[in-house]
Amino acid sequence: MPAPKKTGKRSLLLASATLLSLSLTAPAALAAPRPSTSPSATPPAHMSTVGGARLGQSGTQVNLGSGVPVLPKDLTARSWIVADAESGEVLAAHNPHWRLPPASTLKMLFADTVLPRFPKSTKHKVVPSDMAGIGAGSSMVGIKEDETYTVHDLWLGVFLRSGNDAVHVLSAMNGGVEQTVKDMQAHAEELQALDTHVVSPDGYDAKGQVSSAYDLTLFARSGLQKKDFREYCSTVRAAFPGGTTKKKGKSVRGTFEIQNTNRLLSGDSDVPVYQGIAGVKNGNTTNAGATFTGVAERDGRVLLVTVMKPEKNEHNEVYKETAKLFDWGFKAAGKVTPVGELAAPKSAAQSSARPSVTAAAGKTGGSGSNGSSKPVVSASAGGGGIGIALAITGGLLALLAGGVFLVNRRWPLPDLVRRRSSRP
């Protein structure tokens, strides 16, 4: 049986009346439990049902019918989810609402919250207090005190090197770590990411800091609506400012290369670059293990996959399991009956019943109402000899327009997202 056409879906409301009933009546998350790091840990008996009742059940949720490929048999992650980024349909999931330590994948929420607040050309001179409280053993991009960086430099440090030092400097600019944590928590709640409890903005292990595969997917989906977010998370390598030195009486500031630690984007000895990959964010800490959320496009279909803590202790296992789930998702999409949905933000869901929906949809045209929410577009690989098609072919995700959360129609953007080999 051929896959159903998707054209009609693109113009439908993401949050249908049924979905709204599920998302708006779902119980709020309880106080974050202390995460278990035992290999024998099991998911709780009762989990959130945001997005659908089956997503609150433990174990693997999938509808295997005629023509639907079987799931990979060697998946070991405690939690994972495969979702269509455009329609929001959850194609399959395994303990998607299990609240686990997120590691640096939480930086997606940090970026989605803070990135719109500062123009990329803004300059900031780093003072010692900016980097106070960075956890021991944190990943660092190499920011130096008393040096000046642009906001663009800092976001490259966040996305490519997962630099906690860059996160803390941006947090200081945002009013401090405490204020940033509050902002992130409020934004998570607005996105209906109710499994998430934020303690540190960088995802560093902290008592009570948890998220879920479902929530991390919501963060990625929301962030990918932003042009700068798409550009940063799809950049493979860039030049980063170094320290200032004196040469012949003149101050000289060099640069050094940083490379994205997302191995499906940059590749590794045992992990090839994944066809169509365009981000998003990886993480790894003692409590969280390896975590990863990725977005990829193939034949016009855009999927999001999140994987949390594979039990198989092999190098790059989180990327290998993600690639297997992407492969399954692209084969199953259009054939498998969804087991749930990615919830719309609260404010959008509450306003989606307004009679101006048709008018709002007609006004989207070629750009979003706020200038920062745009579909992801096709992009070509640049530099590094990787040479694969990258990113998204348009129509990705939902657009907040006229107070209504709509699935945007497909159209290209004038500003292509490209993997850049050097800093502009």
CSV table of C-alpha atoms in Angstrom, one decimal:
chain,number,residue,atom,x,y,z
A,1,MET,CA,0.0,0.0,0.0
A,2,PRO,CA,1.6,3.3,-1.0
A,3,ALA,CA,2.4,5.9,1.6
A,4,PRO,CA,-0.4,8.5,2.0
A,5,LYS,CA,0.3,11.9,0.5
A,6,LYS,CA,1.3,14.6,3.0
A,7,THR,CA,0.1,17.7,1.2
A,8,GLY,CA,-3.0,18.0,3.3
A,9,LYS,CA,-1.1,17.7,6.5
A,10,ARG,CA,1.0,20.7,5.9
A,11,SER,CA,-2.0,23.1,6.0
A,12,LEU,CA,-3.7,21.5,9.0
A,13,LEU,CA,-3.5,22.8,12.6
A,14,LEU,CA,-0.8,21.0,14.5
A,15,ALA,CA,-2.9,20.9,17.6
A,16,SER,CA,-6.3,19.3,16.7
A,17,ALA,CA,-9.1,19.3,19.2
A,18,THR,CA,-8.2,15.8,20.3
A,19,LEU,CA,-4.6,16.8,20.8
A,20,LEU,CA,-5.6,19.9,22.7
A,21,SER,CA,-7.7,17.9,25.0
A,22,LEU,CA,-4.7,15.6,25.7
A,23,SER,CA,-2.1,18.3,26.2
A,24,LEU,CA,-4.2,20.8,28.1
A,25,THR,CA,-5.6,18.4,30.6
A,26,ALA,CA,-2.4,16.4,31.2
A,27,PRO,CA,-1.2,16.6,34.8
A,28,ALA,CA,1.7,18.8,35.5
A,29,ALA,CA,5.0,17.2,36.3
A,30,LEU,CA,5.7,16.4,39.9
A,31,ALA,CA,8.8,17.5,41.7
A,32,ALA,CA,11.8,16.0,39.9
A,33,PRO,CA,12.9,12.7,41.4
A,34,ARG,CA,16.5,12.0,42.2
A,35,PRO,CA,17.7,10.2,39.0
A,36,SER,CA,19.0,6.7,39.3
A,37,THR,CA,22.3,5.7,37.7
A,38,SER,CA,22.0,2.0,38.4
A,39,PRO,CA,22.3,-0.2,35.3
A,40,SER,CA,19.2,-2.1,36.5
A,41,ALA,CA,17.1,1.0,36.8
A,42,THR,CA,13.6,0.7,35.5
A,43,PRO,CA,11.1,3.4,34.4
A,44,PRO,CA,8.5,4.4,36.9
A,45,ALA,CA,5.1,2.8,36.6
A,46,HIS,CA,3.4,6.1,36.0
A,47,MET,CA,4.7,8.8,33.6
A,48,SER,CA,3.4,11.9,31.9
A,49,THR,CA,0.8,11.4,29.2
A,50,VAL,CA,1.4,14.7,27.4
A,51,GLY,CA,1.1,13.9,23.7
A,52,GLY,CA,-1.0,10.8,24.3
A,53,ALA,CA,-1.8,8.1,26.7
A,54,ARG,CA,0.5,5.5,25.1
A,55,LEU,CA,3.5,7.8,25.6
A,56,GLY,CA,3.0,7.4,29.4
A,57,GLN,CA,3.3,3.7,29.3
A,58,SER,CA,6.7,1.9,29.9
A,59,GLY,CA,8.4,-0.1,27.3
A,60,THR,CA,8.3,0.3,23.5
A,61,GLN,CA,5.3,1.8,21.9
A,62,VAL,CA,4.8,1.2,18.1
A,63,ASN,CA,2.1,0.0,15.8
A,64,LEU,CA,3.5,-2.7,13.6
A,65,GLY,CA,1.1,-3.3,10.8
A,66,SER,CA,1.2,-4.4,7.2
A,67,GLY,CA,4.2,-2.9,5.4
A,68,VAL,CA,5.7,-1.4,8.6
A,69,PRO,CA,9.4,-2.5,9.1
A,70,VAL,CA,10.3,-4.0,12.5
A,71,LEU,CA,12.3,-1.9,14.9
A,72,PRO,CA,16.1,-2.6,15.2
A,73,LYS,CA,16.6,-5.4,17.7
A,74,ASP,CA,19.8,-4.2,19.3
A,75,LEU,CA,18.6,-0.9,20.8
A,76,THR,CA,19.8,-0.5,24.4
A,77,ALA,CA,18.9,3.1,25.3
A,78,ARG,CA,16.8,3.6,28.3
A,79,SER,CA,14.6,6.1,26.4
A,80,TRP,CA,14.1,7.1,22.8
A,81,ILE,CA,11.6,8.7,20.5
A,82,VAL,CA,11.2,9.0,16.7
A,83,ALA,CA,8.9,11.9,15.5
A,84,ASP,CA,8.0,13.6,12.3
A,85,ALA,CA,9.3,17.1,12.7
A,86,GLU,CA,6.6,18.7,10.5
A,87,SER,CA,3.4,16.9,11.5
A,88,GLY,CA,4.5,16.3,15.1
A,89,GLU,CA,3.5,12.6,14.9
A,90,VAL,CA,5.4,10.3,17.2
A,91,LEU,CA,6.1,7.2,15.0
A,92,ALA,CA,7.5,5.1,17.8
A,93,ALA,CA,8.9,5.6,21.3
A,94,HIS,CA,10.5,3.8,24.3
A,95,ASN,CA,9.9,5.2,27.7
A,96,PRO,CA,9.7,8.7,26.2
A,97,HIS,CA,8.6,10.4,29.4
A,98,TRP,CA,11.2,8.8,31.7
A,99,ARG,CA,12.8,11.6,33.6
A,100,LEU,CA,16.5,11.2,33.3
A,101,PRO,CA,19.6,13.5,33.5
A,102,PRO,CA,19.9,15.3,30.2
A,103,ALA,CA,23.6,16.3,30.1
A,104,SER,CA,24.4,18.9,27.4
A,105,THR,CA,21.3,18.2,25.4
A,106,LEU,CA,19.7,20.6,27.9
A,107,LYS,CA,21.7,23.3,26.0
A,108,MET,CA,19.0,23.2,23.4
A,109,LEU,CA,16.5,24.6,25.9
A,110,PHE,CA,19.2,27.2,26.9
A,111,ALA,CA,19.7,28.3,23.3
A,112,ASP,CA,16.0,28.3,22.5
A,113,THR,CA,15.4,30.6,25.6
A,114,VAL,CA,18.4,32.9,25.4
A,115,LEU,CA,19.5,33.0,21.7
A,116,PRO,CA,16.8,35.5,20.6
A,117,ARG,CA,17.8,38.1,23.3
A,118,PHE,CA,21.1,39.3,21.9
A,119,PRO,CA,22.1,40.2,18.3
A,120,LYS,CA,25.0,38.0,17.1
A,121,SER,CA,27.2,41.1,16.6
A,122,THR,CA,27.0,42.2,20.3
A,123,LYS,CA,30.4,42.2,22.0
A,124,HIS,CA,31.1,41.2,25.6
A,125,LYS,CA,34.3,41.5,27.6
A,126,VAL,CA,34.6,38.5,29.9
A,127,VAL,CA,35.2,39.2,33.6
A,128,PRO,CA,36.1,36.5,36.2
A,129,SER,CA,32.6,36.5,37.7
A,130,ASP,CA,31.1,35.4,34.3
A,131,MET,CA,32.6,32.0,34.6
A,132,ALA,CA,32.1,31.4,38.3
A,133,GLY,CA,30.5,28.1,39.3
A,134,ILE,CA,31.5,26.1,36.2
A,135,GLY,CA,31.5,22.4,37.3
A,136,ALA,CA,34.7,20.4,37.5
A,137,GLY,CA,35.5,18.5,34.4
A,138,SER,CA,33.1,20.5,32.2
A,139,SER,CA,33.5,20.7,28.5
A,140,MET,CA,35.1,24.0,27.6
A,141,VAL,CA,35.6,25.9,24.4
A,142,GLY,CA,38.5,27.9,25.8
A,143,ILE,CA,37.2,31.4,26.7
A,144,LYS,CA,39.7,33.7,28.3
A,145,GLU,CA,39.1,36.3,31.0
A,146,ASP,CA,39.6,39.9,29.9
A,147,GLU,CA,39.1,39.0,26.3
A,148,THR,CA,36.2,40.3,24.2
A,149,TYR,CA,33.9,37.9,22.2
A,150,THR,CA,30.9,38.4,20.0
A,151,VAL,CA,27.7,36.7,20.8
A,152,HIS,CA,28.2,34.8,17.6
A,153,ASP,CA,31.5,33.5,18.9
A,154,LEU,CA,29.9,32.4,22.1
A,155,TRP,CA,27.1,30.5,20.4
A,156,LEU,CA,29.6,28.7,18.2
A,157,GLY,CA,31.3,27.6,21.5
A,158,VAL,CA,28.0,26.4,22.9
A,159,PHE,CA,26.9,24.4,19.8
A,160,LEU,CA,30.2,23.0,18.5
A,161,ARG,CA,32.2,22.4,21.7
A,162,SER,CA,29.4,22.3,24.1
A,163,GLY,CA,31.3,24.8,26.1
A,164,ASN,CA,30.0,25.4,29.6
A,165,ASP,CA,32.3,28.4,29.8
A,166,ALA,CA,30.3,29.9,26.8
A,167,VAL,CA,27.0,29.0,28.5
A,168,HIS,CA,28.0,30.8,31.7
A,169,VAL,CA,29.2,33.9,29.9
A,170,LEU,CA,25.9,34.1,28.0
A,171,SER,CA,24.0,33.5,31.3
A,172,ALA,CA,25.9,36.4,32.9
A,173,MET,CA,24.8,38.6,30.0
A,174,ASN,CA,21.2,37.4,30.6
A,175,GLY,CA,21.2,38.5,34.2
A,176,GLY,CA,23.1,35.6,35.8
A,177,VAL,CA,22.8,31.8,36.1
A,178,GLU,CA,19.9,31.9,38.6
A,179,GLN,CA,17.8,34.2,36.3
A,180,THR,CA,18.7,32.1,33.3
A,181,VAL,CA,17.5,28.9,35.1
A,182,LYS,CA,14.2,30.6,35.9
A,183,ASP,CA,13.8,31.7,32.3
A,184,MET,CA,14.6,28.2,31.0
A,185,GLN,CA,12.1,26.6,33.4
A,186,ALA,CA,9.4,29.0,32.4
A,187,HIS,CA,10.1,28.4,28.7
A,188,ALA,CA,10.0,24.6,29.2
A,189,GLU,CA,6.6,24.9,30.8
A,190,GLU,CA,5.4,27.1,27.9
A,191,LEU,CA,6.5,24.3,25.5
A,192,GLN,CA,4.6,21.7,27.6
A,193,ALA,CA,8.0,20.1,28.4
A,194,LEU,CA,6.7,19.1,31.9
A,195,ASP,CA,9.2,16.4,32.6
A,196,THR,CA,12.0,18.9,32.8
A,197,HIS,CA,13.4,20.4,36.0
A,198,VAL,CA,16.3,22.9,35.3
A,199,VAL,CA,19.0,23.3,37.9
A,200,SER,CA,22.0,24.4,35.7
A,201,PRO,CA,21.8,26.1,32.3
A,202,ASP,CA,24.6,23.9,30.8
A,203,GLY,CA,23.2,20.5,31.7
A,204,TYR,CA,26.0,19.7,34.1
A,205,ASP,CA,25.0,16.9,36.6
A,206,ALA,CA,23.1,18.5,39.4
A,207,LYS,CA,20.8,16.9,42.0
A,208,GLY,CA,17.2,16.9,40.7
A,209,GLN,CA,18.1,18.1,37.1
A,210,VAL,CA,16.1,15.9,34.7
A,211,SER,CA,14.4,16.0,31.4
A,212,SER,CA,13.0,13.3,29.0
A,213,ALA,CA,13.4,12.2,25.4
A,214,TYR,CA,10.0,13.7,24.7
A,215,ASP,CA,10.9,17.1,26.2
A,216,LEU,CA,14.3,17.2,24.5
A,217,THR,CA,12.5,16.6,21.2
A,218,LEU,CA,10.2,19.6,22.0
A,219,PHE,CA,13.2,21.8,22.6
A,220,ALA,CA,14.9,20.8,19.3
A,221,ARG,CA,11.6,21.3,17.4
A,222,SER,CA,11.1,24.8,18.9
A,223,GLY,CA,14.8,25.8,18.5
A,224,LEU,CA,14.8,24.7,14.8
A,225,GLN,CA,12.3,27.4,14.0
A,226,LYS,CA,15.0,30.0,14.6
A,227,LYS,CA,17.4,30.7,11.7
A,228,ASP,CA,20.4,31.2,14.0
A,229,PHE,CA,19.7,28.1,15.9
A,230,ARG,CA,19.6,26.1,12.7
A,231,GLU,CA,22.8,27.6,11.4
A,232,TYR,CA,24.8,27.0,14.6
A,233,CYS,CA,23.6,23.4,15.1
A,234,SER,CA,24.5,22.5,11.5
A,235,THR,CA,28.0,24.0,11.6
A,236,VAL,CA,30.7,21.4,11.4
A,237,ARG,CA,33.8,23.5,12.2
A,238,ALA,CA,34.6,27.1,12.8
A,239,ALA,CA,37.5,29.5,13.7
A,240,PHE,CA,37.3,30.6,17.4
A,241,PRO,CA,39.1,33.6,18.9
A,242,GLY,CA,42.2,32.8,20.9
A,243,GLY,CA,44.1,34.9,23.4
A,244,THR,CA,45.8,38.2,22.7
A,245,THR,CA,49.6,38.3,22.5
A,246,LYS,CA,52.2,41.0,21.8
A,247,LYS,CA,54.2,40.8,18.6
A,248,LYS,CA,56.6,43.6,17.8
A,249,GLY,CA,54.8,45.9,20.2
A,250,LYS,CA,51.4,45.2,18.7
A,251,SER,CA,48.5,43.3,20.1
A,252,VAL,CA,47.7,40.2,18.0
A,253,ARG,CA,44.8,37.9,18.5
A,254,GLY,CA,44.9,34.6,16.7
A,255,THR,CA,42.2,31.9,16.2
A,256,PHE,CA,42.0,28.2,16.6
A,257,GLU,CA,39.7,25.7,14.9
A,258,ILE,CA,36.8,24.1,16.8
A,259,GLN,CA,34.8,21.1,15.5
A,260,ASN,CA,31.3,20.0,16.2
A,261,THR,CA,31.2,17.0,18.6
A,262,ASN,CA,28.0,15.7,17.1
A,263,ARG,CA,29.5,12.7,15.3
A,264,LEU,CA,26.6,12.2,13.0
A,265,LEU,CA,27.4,15.6,11.6
A,266,SER,CA,31.2,15.6,11.8
A,267,GLY,CA,31.9,11.9,11.5
A,268,ASP,CA,34.3,9.6,13.4
A,269,SER,CA,36.4,6.5,12.8
A,270,ASP,CA,33.4,4.2,13.5
A,271,VAL,CA,30.5,6.6,12.7
A,272,PRO,CA,30.0,8.0,9.2
A,273,VAL,CA,28.3,11.3,8.6
A,274,TYR,CA,24.6,10.5,8.5
A,275,GLN,CA,22.9,11.3,5.1
A,276,GLY,CA,20.7,14.4,5.6
A,277,ILE,CA,21.8,15.2,9.1
A,278,ALA,CA,21.4,18.8,10.3
A,279,GLY,CA,22.1,18.9,14.0
A,280,VAL,CA,21.0,19.1,16.8
A,281,LYS,CA,22.9,18.5,20.1
A,282,ASN,CA,24.7,15.8,22.0
A,283,GLY,CA,25.7,15.4,25.6
A,284,ASN,CA,27.6,13.1,28.0
A,285,THR,CA,28.0,13.2,31.8
A,286,THR,CA,28.6,10.7,34.6
A,287,ASN,CA,24.9,10.5,35.6
A,288,ALA,CA,23.3,11.0,32.2
A,289,GLY,CA,25.6,8.8,30.2
A,290,ALA,CA,25.4,9.7,26.5
A,291,THR,CA,22.4,11.6,25.2
A,292,PHE,CA,21.6,12.9,21.8
A,293,THR,CA,18.9,14.6,19.8
A,294,GLY,CA,19.2,14.7,16.0
A,295,VAL,CA,17.3,16.1,13.0
A,296,ALA,CA,17.6,14.7,9.5
A,297,GLU,CA,15.8,15.0,6.1
A,298,ARG,CA,15.4,12.4,3.4
A,299,ASP,CA,13.2,12.6,0.3
A,300,GLY,CA,11.3,15.6,1.8
A,301,ARG,CA,10.6,13.9,5.1
A,302,VAL,CA,12.1,15.5,8.2
A,303,LEU,CA,12.5,13.4,11.4
A,304,LEU,CA,13.6,14.1,14.9
A,305,VAL,CA,15.2,11.3,17.0
A,306,THR,CA,16.2,11.5,20.7
A,307,VAL,CA,18.2,8.8,22.4
A,308,MET,CA,19.1,8.8,26.1
A,309,LYS,CA,21.7,6.6,27.8
A,310,PRO,CA,22.4,3.5,25.8
A,311,GLU,CA,23.3,0.6,28.2
A,312,LYS,CA,25.7,-0.8,25.6
A,313,ASN,CA,29.1,0.6,26.6
A,314,GLU,CA,30.7,1.1,23.2
A,315,HIS,CA,32.3,4.1,21.6
A,316,ASN,CA,29.7,6.4,19.9
A,317,GLU,CA,26.9,4.0,20.7
A,318,VAL,CA,24.4,6.8,21.1
A,319,TYR,CA,25.0,7.9,17.5
A,320,LYS,CA,24.8,4.3,16.2
A,321,GLU,CA,21.5,3.8,17.8
A,322,THR,CA,20.2,7.1,16.6
A,323,ALA,CA,21.2,6.3,13.1
A,324,LYS,CA,19.3,3.0,13.3
A,325,LEU,CA,16.2,4.8,14.5
A,326,PHE,CA,16.5,7.3,11.7
A,327,ASP,CA,16.8,4.5,9.2
A,328,TRP,CA,13.7,2.8,10.6
A,329,GLY,CA,11.8,6.1,10.8
A,330,PHE,CA,12.4,7.0,7.1
A,331,LYS,CA,11.3,3.5,6.0
A,332,ALA,CA,8.2,3.5,8.3
A,333,ALA,CA,7.0,7.1,7.8
A,334,GLY,CA,3.8,7.2,5.9
A,335,LYS,CA,3.1,3.6,6.7
A,336,VAL,CA,3.1,3.3,10.5
A,337,THR,CA,0.1,4.6,12.6
A,338,PRO,CA,1.5,7.2,15.2
A,339,VAL,CA,1.4,6.4,18.9
A,340,GLY,CA,1.2,10.0,20.0
A,341,GLU,CA,2.0,13.6,19.1
A,342,LEU,CA,4.5,16.4,20.0
A,343,ALA,CA,2.5,18.9,22.0
A,344,ALA,CA,2.0,22.5,20.8
A,345,PRO,CA,3.1,25.3,23.2
A,346,LYS,CA,0.5,26.3,25.8
A,347,SER,CA,-0.1,29.7,24.4
A,348,ALA,CA,-0.5,28.4,20.9
A,349,ALA,CA,-2.8,25.6,21.9
A,350,GLN,CA,-5.0,28.0,23.9
A,351,SER,CA,-5.4,30.3,21.0
A,352,SER,CA,-5.8,27.7,18.2
A,353,ALA,CA,-9.5,27.7,18.3
A,354,ARG,CA,-9.7,31.4,17.3
A,355,PRO,CA,-11.8,32.0,14.1
A,356,SER,CA,-8.9,33.8,12.4
A,357,VAL,CA,-7.0,30.6,11.7
A,358,THR,CA,-7.5,30.8,8.0
A,359,ALA,CA,-6.5,34.4,7.8
A,360,ALA,CA,-3.4,33.8,9.9
A,361,ALA,CA,-2.4,30.9,7.6
A,362,GLY,CA,-2.8,33.1,4.6
A,363,LYS,CA,-0.5,35.8,6.1
A,364,THR,CA,2.5,33.5,6.7
A,365,GLY,CA,3.7,34.0,3.1
A,366,GLY,CA,7.4,33.7,2.9
A,367,SER,CA,8.3,34.6,6.5
A,368,GLY,CA,7.2,34.4,10.1
A,369,SER,CA,5.5,37.1,11.9
A,370,ASN,CA,8.4,37.7,14.2
A,371,GLY,CA,11.2,37.2,11.7
A,372,SER,CA,12.9,34.5,13.7
A,373,SER,CA,10.5,31.6,13.2
A,374,LYS,CA,11.2,30.2,9.7
A,375,PRO,CA,11.2,26.7,8.2
A,376,VAL,CA,14.5,24.9,7.8
A,377,VAL,CA,15.7,24.8,4.3
A,378,SER,CA,18.0,22.7,2.0
A,379,ALA,CA,21.7,23.2,2.6
A,380,SER,CA,24.8,21.9,1.0
A,381,ALA,CA,27.8,20.6,2.9
A,382,GLY,CA,30.8,23.0,2.8
A,383,GLY,CA,34.4,22.3,3.8
A,384,GLY,CA,36.0,19.3,5.4
A,385,GLY,CA,35.5,17.1,2.3
A,386,ILE,CA,32.2,15.7,3.7
A,387,GLY,CA,30.2,16.8,0.7
A,388,ILE,CA,26.8,15.5,1.6
A,389,ALA,CA,23.4,17.3,1.4
A,390,LEU,CA,22.5,18.8,4.7
A,391,ALA,CA,19.6,20.1,6.6
A,392,ILE,CA,16.1,20.5,5.7
A,393,THR,CA,14.1,21.1,2.4
A,394,GLY,CA,11.6,23.5,3.7
A,395,GLY,CA,8.3,23.5,5.5
A,396,LEU,CA,9.8,22.2,8.7
A,397,LEU,CA,8.1,22.7,12.0
A,398,ALA,CA,5.4,25.0,13.1
A,399,LEU,CA,5.1,28.7,12.9
A,400,LEU,CA,3.7,31.0,15.5
A,401,ALA,CA,1.6,33.4,13.4
A,402,GLY,CA,-1.2,35.5,14.6
A,403,GLY,CA,-1.3,33.7,17.8
A,404,VAL,CA,-2.0,30.3,16.1
A,405,PHE,CA,0.4,27.3,15.9
A,406,LEU,CA,0.2,26.2,12.3
A,407,VAL,CA,2.0,23.6,10.3
A,408,ASN,CA,3.6,25.8,7.7
A,409,ARG,CA,3.3,25.1,4.0
A,410,ARG,CA,6.5,24.1,2.1
A,411,TRP,CA,8.6,26.9,0.6
A,412,PRO,CA,12.3,27.7,0.4
A,413,LEU,CA,14.1,30.4,2.3
A,414,PRO,CA,16.5,32.9,0.7
A,415,ASP,CA,19.1,32.3,3.4
A,416,LEU,CA,20.4,28.8,3.0
A,417,VAL,CA,21.8,27.1,6.1
A,418,ARG,CA,25.2,25.8,5.3
A,419,ARG,CA,27.8,24.0,7.3
A,420,ARG,CA,30.6,26.5,7.5
A,421,SER,CA,34.3,25.7,7.5
A,422,SER,CA,35.2,29.0,9.0
A,423,ARG,CA,33.7,31.9,11.0
A,424,PRO,CA,32.2,34.6,8.9
